[in-house]
Tab-separated table of C-alpha atoms in Angstrom:
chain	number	residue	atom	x	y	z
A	1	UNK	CA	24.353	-38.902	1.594
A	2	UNK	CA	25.680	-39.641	-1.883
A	3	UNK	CA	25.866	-37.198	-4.597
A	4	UNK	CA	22.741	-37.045	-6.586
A	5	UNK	CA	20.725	-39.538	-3.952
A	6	UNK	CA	18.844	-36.097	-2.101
A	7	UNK	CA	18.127	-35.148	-5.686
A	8	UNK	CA	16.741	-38.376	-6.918
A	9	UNK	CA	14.625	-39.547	-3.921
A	10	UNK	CA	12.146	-36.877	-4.044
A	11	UNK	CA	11.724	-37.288	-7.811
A	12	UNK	CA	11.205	-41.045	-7.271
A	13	UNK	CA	8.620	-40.804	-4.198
A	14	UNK	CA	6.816	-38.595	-6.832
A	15	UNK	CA	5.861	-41.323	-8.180
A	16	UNK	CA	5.626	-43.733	-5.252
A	17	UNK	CA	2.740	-41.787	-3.805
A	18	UNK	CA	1.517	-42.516	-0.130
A	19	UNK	CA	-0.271	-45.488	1.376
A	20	UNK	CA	-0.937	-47.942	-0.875
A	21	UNK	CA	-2.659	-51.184	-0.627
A	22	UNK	CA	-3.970	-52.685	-3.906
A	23	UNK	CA	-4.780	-56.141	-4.015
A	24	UNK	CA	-3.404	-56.808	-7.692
A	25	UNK	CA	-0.285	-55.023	-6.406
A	26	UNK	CA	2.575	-57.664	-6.453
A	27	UNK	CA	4.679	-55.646	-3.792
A	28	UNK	CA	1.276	-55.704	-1.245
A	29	UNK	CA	0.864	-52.916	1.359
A	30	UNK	CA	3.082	-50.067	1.461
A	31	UNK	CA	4.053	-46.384	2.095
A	32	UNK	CA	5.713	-44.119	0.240
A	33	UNK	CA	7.023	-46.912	-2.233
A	34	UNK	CA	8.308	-48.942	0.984
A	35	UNK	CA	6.351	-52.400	1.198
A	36	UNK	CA	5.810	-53.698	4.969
A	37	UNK	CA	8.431	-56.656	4.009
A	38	UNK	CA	10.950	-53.940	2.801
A	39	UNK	CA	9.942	-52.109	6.249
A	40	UNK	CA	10.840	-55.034	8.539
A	41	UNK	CA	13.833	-55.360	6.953
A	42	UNK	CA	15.265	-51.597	7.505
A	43	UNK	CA	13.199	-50.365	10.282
A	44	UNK	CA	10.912	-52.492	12.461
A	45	UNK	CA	10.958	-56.244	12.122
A	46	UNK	CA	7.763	-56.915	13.616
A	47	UNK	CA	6.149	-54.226	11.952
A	48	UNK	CA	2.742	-53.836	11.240
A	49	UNK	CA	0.712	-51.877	8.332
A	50	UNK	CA	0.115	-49.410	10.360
A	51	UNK	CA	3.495	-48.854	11.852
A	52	UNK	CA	4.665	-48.772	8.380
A	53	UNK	CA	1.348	-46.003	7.472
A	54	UNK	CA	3.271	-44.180	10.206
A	55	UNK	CA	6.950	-44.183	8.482
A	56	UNK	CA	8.721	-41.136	8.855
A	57	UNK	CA	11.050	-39.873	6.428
A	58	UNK	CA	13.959	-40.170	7.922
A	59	UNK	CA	13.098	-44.125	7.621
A	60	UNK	CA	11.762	-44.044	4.390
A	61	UNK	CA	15.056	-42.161	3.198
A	62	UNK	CA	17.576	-44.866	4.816
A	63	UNK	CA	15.804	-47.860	3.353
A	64	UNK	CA	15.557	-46.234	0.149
A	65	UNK	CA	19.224	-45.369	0.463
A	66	UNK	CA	20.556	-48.798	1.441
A	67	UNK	CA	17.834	-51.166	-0.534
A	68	UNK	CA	18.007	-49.431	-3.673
A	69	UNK	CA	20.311	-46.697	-4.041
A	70	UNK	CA	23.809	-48.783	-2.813
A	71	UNK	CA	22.642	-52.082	-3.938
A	72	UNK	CA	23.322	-50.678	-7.217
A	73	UNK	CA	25.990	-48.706	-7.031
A	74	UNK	CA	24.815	-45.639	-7.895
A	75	UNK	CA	26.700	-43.465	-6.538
A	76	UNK	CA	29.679	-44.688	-8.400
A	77	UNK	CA	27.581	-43.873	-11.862
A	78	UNK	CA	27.399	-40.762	-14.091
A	79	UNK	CA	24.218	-38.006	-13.089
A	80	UNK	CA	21.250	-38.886	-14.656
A	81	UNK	CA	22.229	-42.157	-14.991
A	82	UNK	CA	22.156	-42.993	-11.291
A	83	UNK	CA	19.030	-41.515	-11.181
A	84	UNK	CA	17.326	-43.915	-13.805
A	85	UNK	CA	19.237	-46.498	-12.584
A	86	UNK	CA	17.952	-45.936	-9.135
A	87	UNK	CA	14.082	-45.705	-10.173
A	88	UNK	CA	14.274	-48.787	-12.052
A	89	UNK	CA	15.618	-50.990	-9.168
A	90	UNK	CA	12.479	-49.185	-6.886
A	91	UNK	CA	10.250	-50.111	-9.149
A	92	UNK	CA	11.108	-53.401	-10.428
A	93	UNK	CA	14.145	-54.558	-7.932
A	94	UNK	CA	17.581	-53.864	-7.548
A	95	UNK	CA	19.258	-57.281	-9.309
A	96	UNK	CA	16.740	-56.449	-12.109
A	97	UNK	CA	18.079	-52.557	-13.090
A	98	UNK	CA	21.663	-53.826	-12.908
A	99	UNK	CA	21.035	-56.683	-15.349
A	100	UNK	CA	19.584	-54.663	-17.732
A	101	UNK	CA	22.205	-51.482	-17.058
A	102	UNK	CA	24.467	-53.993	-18.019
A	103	UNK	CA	22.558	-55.443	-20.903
A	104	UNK	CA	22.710	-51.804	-22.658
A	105	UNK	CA	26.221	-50.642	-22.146
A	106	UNK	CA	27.430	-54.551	-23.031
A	107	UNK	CA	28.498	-55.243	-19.492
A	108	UNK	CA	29.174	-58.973	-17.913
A	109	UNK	CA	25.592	-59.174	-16.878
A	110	UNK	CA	25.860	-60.618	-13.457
A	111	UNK	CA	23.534	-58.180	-11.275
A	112	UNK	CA	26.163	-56.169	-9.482
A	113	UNK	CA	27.504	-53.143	-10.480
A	114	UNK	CA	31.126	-53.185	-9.832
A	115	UNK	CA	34.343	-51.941	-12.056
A	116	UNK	CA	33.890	-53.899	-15.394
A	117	UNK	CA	29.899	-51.859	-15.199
A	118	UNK	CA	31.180	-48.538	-14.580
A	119	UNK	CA	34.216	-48.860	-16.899
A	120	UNK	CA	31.858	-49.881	-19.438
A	121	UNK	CA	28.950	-46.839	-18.603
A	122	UNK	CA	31.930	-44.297	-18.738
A	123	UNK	CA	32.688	-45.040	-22.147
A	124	UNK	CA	29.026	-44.089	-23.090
A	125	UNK	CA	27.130	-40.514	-23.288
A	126	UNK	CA	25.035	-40.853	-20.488
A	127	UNK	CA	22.194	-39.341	-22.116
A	128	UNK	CA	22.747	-42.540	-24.361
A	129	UNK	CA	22.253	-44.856	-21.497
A	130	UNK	CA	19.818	-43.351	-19.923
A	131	UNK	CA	17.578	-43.694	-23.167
A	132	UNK	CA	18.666	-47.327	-24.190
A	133	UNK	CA	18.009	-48.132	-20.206
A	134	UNK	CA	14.126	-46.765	-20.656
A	135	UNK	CA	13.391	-48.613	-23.732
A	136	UNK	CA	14.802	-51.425	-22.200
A	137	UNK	CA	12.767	-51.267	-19.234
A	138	UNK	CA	9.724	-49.850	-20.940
A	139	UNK	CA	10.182	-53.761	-23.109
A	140	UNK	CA	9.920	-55.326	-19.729
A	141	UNK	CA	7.169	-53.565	-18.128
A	142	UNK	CA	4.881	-54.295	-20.818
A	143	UNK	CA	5.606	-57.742	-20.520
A	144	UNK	CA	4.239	-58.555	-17.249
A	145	UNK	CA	0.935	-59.507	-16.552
A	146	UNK	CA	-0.028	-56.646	-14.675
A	147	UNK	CA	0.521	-54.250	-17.634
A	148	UNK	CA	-3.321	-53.702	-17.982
A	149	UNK	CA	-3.869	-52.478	-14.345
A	150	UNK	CA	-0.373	-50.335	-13.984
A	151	UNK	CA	0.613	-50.055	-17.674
A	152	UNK	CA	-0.783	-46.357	-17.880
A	153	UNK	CA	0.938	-45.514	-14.603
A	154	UNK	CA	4.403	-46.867	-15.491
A	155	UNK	CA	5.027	-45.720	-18.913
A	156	UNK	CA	4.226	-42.071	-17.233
A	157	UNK	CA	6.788	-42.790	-14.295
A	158	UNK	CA	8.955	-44.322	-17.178
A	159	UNK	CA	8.573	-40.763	-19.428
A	160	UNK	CA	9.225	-38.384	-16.723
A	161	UNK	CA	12.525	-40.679	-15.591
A	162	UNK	CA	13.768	-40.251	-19.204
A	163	UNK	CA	13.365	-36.703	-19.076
A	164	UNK	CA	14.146	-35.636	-15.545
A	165	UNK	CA	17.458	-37.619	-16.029
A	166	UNK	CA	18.250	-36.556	-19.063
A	167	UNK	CA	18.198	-33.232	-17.340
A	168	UNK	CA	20.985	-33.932	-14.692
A	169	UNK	CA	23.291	-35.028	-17.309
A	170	UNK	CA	26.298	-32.905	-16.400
A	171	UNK	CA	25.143	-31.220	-13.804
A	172	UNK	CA	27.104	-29.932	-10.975
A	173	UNK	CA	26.666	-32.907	-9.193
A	174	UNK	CA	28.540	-34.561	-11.882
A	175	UNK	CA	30.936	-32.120	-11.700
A	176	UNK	CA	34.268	-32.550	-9.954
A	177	UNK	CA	34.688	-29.644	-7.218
A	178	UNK	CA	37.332	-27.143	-7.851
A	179	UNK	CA	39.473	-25.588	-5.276
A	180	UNK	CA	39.242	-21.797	-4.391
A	181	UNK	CA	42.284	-20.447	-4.337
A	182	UNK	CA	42.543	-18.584	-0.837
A	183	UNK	CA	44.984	-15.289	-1.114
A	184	UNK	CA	47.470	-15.375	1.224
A	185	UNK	CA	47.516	-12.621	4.127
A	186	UNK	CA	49.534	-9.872	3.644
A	187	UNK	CA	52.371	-10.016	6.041
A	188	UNK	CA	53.360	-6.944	8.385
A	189	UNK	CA	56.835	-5.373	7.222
A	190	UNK	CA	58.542	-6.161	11.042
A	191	UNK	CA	57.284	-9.666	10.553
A	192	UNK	CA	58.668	-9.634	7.098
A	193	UNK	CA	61.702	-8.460	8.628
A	194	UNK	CA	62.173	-11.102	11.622
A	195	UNK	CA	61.773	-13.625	8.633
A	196	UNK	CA	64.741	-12.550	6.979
A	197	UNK	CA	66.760	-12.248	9.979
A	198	UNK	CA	66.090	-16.056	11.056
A	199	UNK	CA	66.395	-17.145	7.710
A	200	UNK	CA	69.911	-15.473	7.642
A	201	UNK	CA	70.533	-17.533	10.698
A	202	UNK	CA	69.191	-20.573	9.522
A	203	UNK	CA	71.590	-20.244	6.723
A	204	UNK	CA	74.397	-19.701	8.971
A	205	UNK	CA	73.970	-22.664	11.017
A	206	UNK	CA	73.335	-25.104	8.121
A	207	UNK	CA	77.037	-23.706	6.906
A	208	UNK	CA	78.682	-24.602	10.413
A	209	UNK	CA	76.913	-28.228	9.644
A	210	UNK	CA	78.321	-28.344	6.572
A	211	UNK	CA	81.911	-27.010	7.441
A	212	UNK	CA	81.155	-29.729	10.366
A	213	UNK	CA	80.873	-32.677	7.967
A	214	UNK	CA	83.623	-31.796	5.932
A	215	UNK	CA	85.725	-31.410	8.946
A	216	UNK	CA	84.511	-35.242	9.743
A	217	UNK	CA	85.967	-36.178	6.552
A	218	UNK	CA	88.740	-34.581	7.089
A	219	UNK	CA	89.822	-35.770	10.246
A	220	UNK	CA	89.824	-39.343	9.587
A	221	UNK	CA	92.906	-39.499	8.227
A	222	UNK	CA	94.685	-37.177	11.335
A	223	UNK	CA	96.191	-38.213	14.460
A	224	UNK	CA	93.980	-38.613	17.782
A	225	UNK	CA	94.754	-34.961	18.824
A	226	UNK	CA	93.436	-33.876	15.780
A	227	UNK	CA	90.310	-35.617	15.755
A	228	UNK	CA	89.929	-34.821	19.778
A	229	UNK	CA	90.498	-31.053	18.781
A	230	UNK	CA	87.599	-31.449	15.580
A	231	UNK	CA	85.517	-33.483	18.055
A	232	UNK	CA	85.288	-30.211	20.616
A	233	UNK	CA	84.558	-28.387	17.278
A	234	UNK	CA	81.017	-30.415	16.720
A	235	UNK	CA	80.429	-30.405	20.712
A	236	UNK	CA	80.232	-26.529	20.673
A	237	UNK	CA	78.043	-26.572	17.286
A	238	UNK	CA	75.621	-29.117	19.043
A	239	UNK	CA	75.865	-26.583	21.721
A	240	UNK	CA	74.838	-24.059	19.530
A	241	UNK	CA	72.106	-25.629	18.126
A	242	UNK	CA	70.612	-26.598	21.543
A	243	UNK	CA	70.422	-22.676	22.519
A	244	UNK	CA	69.421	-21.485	19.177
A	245	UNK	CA	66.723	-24.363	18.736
A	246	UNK	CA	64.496	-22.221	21.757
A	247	UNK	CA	65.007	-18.583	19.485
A	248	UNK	CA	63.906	-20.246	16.317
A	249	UNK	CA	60.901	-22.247	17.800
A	250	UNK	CA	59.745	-18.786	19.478
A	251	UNK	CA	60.753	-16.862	16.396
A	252	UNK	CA	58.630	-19.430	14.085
A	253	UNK	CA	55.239	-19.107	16.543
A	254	UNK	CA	55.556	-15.140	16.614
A	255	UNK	CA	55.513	-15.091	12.807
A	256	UNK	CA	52.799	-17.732	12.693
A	257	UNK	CA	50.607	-16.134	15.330
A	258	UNK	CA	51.445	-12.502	13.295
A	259	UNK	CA	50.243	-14.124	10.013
A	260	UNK	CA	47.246	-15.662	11.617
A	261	UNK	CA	46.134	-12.864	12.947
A	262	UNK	CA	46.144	-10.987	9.675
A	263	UNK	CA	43.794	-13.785	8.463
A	264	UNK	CA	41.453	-13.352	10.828
């Protein structure tokens, strides 16, 4: 998948734990952060707690994946940053971390990250984000009215986002791939010296075109047995061509298959 996502997930079940079924819990049953609603959705739509006790992780990774991780985007955002960005919409919703991702780098705050959010991310240190984005949720979370029960939990989970983000900041996954250069094979000196030979022919033939064309130009302003006589000129250079066309295509694979082999 994305980038940073096989990175981020495991760092973000950390704190989802296992089965989970707390009756103050807002998000009801679930497994491995994935509520049974979440689970019909992605997986089984007439599933039941205990199919979803049974999740595997192949499941848990695609609804993870394509309910949090592409709903906002964040594979399109800077390392680290996706990462926060990513927790937050687990644990509180996808529309909610894109409102407030937007809210700190002073994005249109509409819920969707799209150009006008990235643009506006990419002019900001991610570490930057990343911290304005925690206090920002950390302001949230203490607002709800669950705080008592879960407040200890989440400003841990909240903590160990802002460092273990922090921490990916320009990390190779952040990091634009750069080419090896592959050396080229060293080529054999009678393969080196059929090049030359064709290429002397090649140059000799694109001459004859070339005295060909001129001879066109030439002959326009002659009388018909002129231009018959440059006409039987150009049928025995197409002539040419036609038998030479077999030597060079056979000379061209023998020096191809000769260089190849080298590389092997």
């Amino acid at each position: 998948m994305d980038r940073n996502f096989a990175r981020a997930l495991p760092l973000v079940l950390k704190h989802e734990g296992g089965w989970a079924d707390h009756p103050d819990d807002p998000g009801g049953a679930t497994m491995k952060g994935v509520t049974l609603a979440t689970f019909r959705r992605y997986v089984k739509a007439d599933g039941t707690k205990a199919d979803l006790k049974a999740v595997t992780d192949q499941q848990v990774a695609t609804v993870y994946y394509r309910h949090y991780w592409a709903a906002v985007n964040a594979q399109a955002l800077p390392s680290g940053v996706d990462y926060a960005v990513f927790d937050f919409a687990v644990n509180s919703g996808p529309s909610r971390a894109a409102k407030y991702l937007q809210s700190v780098v002073g994005a249109k705050v509409d819920g969707r990250v799209g150009p006008d959010t990235i643009a506006a991310v990419s002019r900001m240190d991610p570490a930057e984000v990343i911290n304005r984005l925690c206090d920002a949720r950390m302001v949230f979370l203490r607002k709800l009215k669950h705080w008592p029960t879960f407040g200890t939990g989440w400003s841990r989970r909240v903590s160990d986002v802002r460092k273990d983000a922090r921490n990916m900041v320009g990390r190779s996954a952040d990091i634009e791939r750069v080419p090896v250069p592959v050396p080229r094979p060293t080529v054999p000196a009678e393969v080196e010296q059929k090049v030359k030979e064709k290429s002397g022919l090649w140059q000799w033939l694109t001459g004859l075109l070339g005295s060909g064309a001129l001879g066109l130009g030439w002959l326009t302003g002659m009388d018909w047995k002129a231009i018959a006589a440059g006409g039987g000129v150009l049928v025995v250079v197409i002539l040419v061509l036609v038998i030479l066309r077999s030597q060079i295509v056979a000379a061209v694979r023998e020096i191809k298959g000769a260089v190849e082999g080298q590389g092997a």
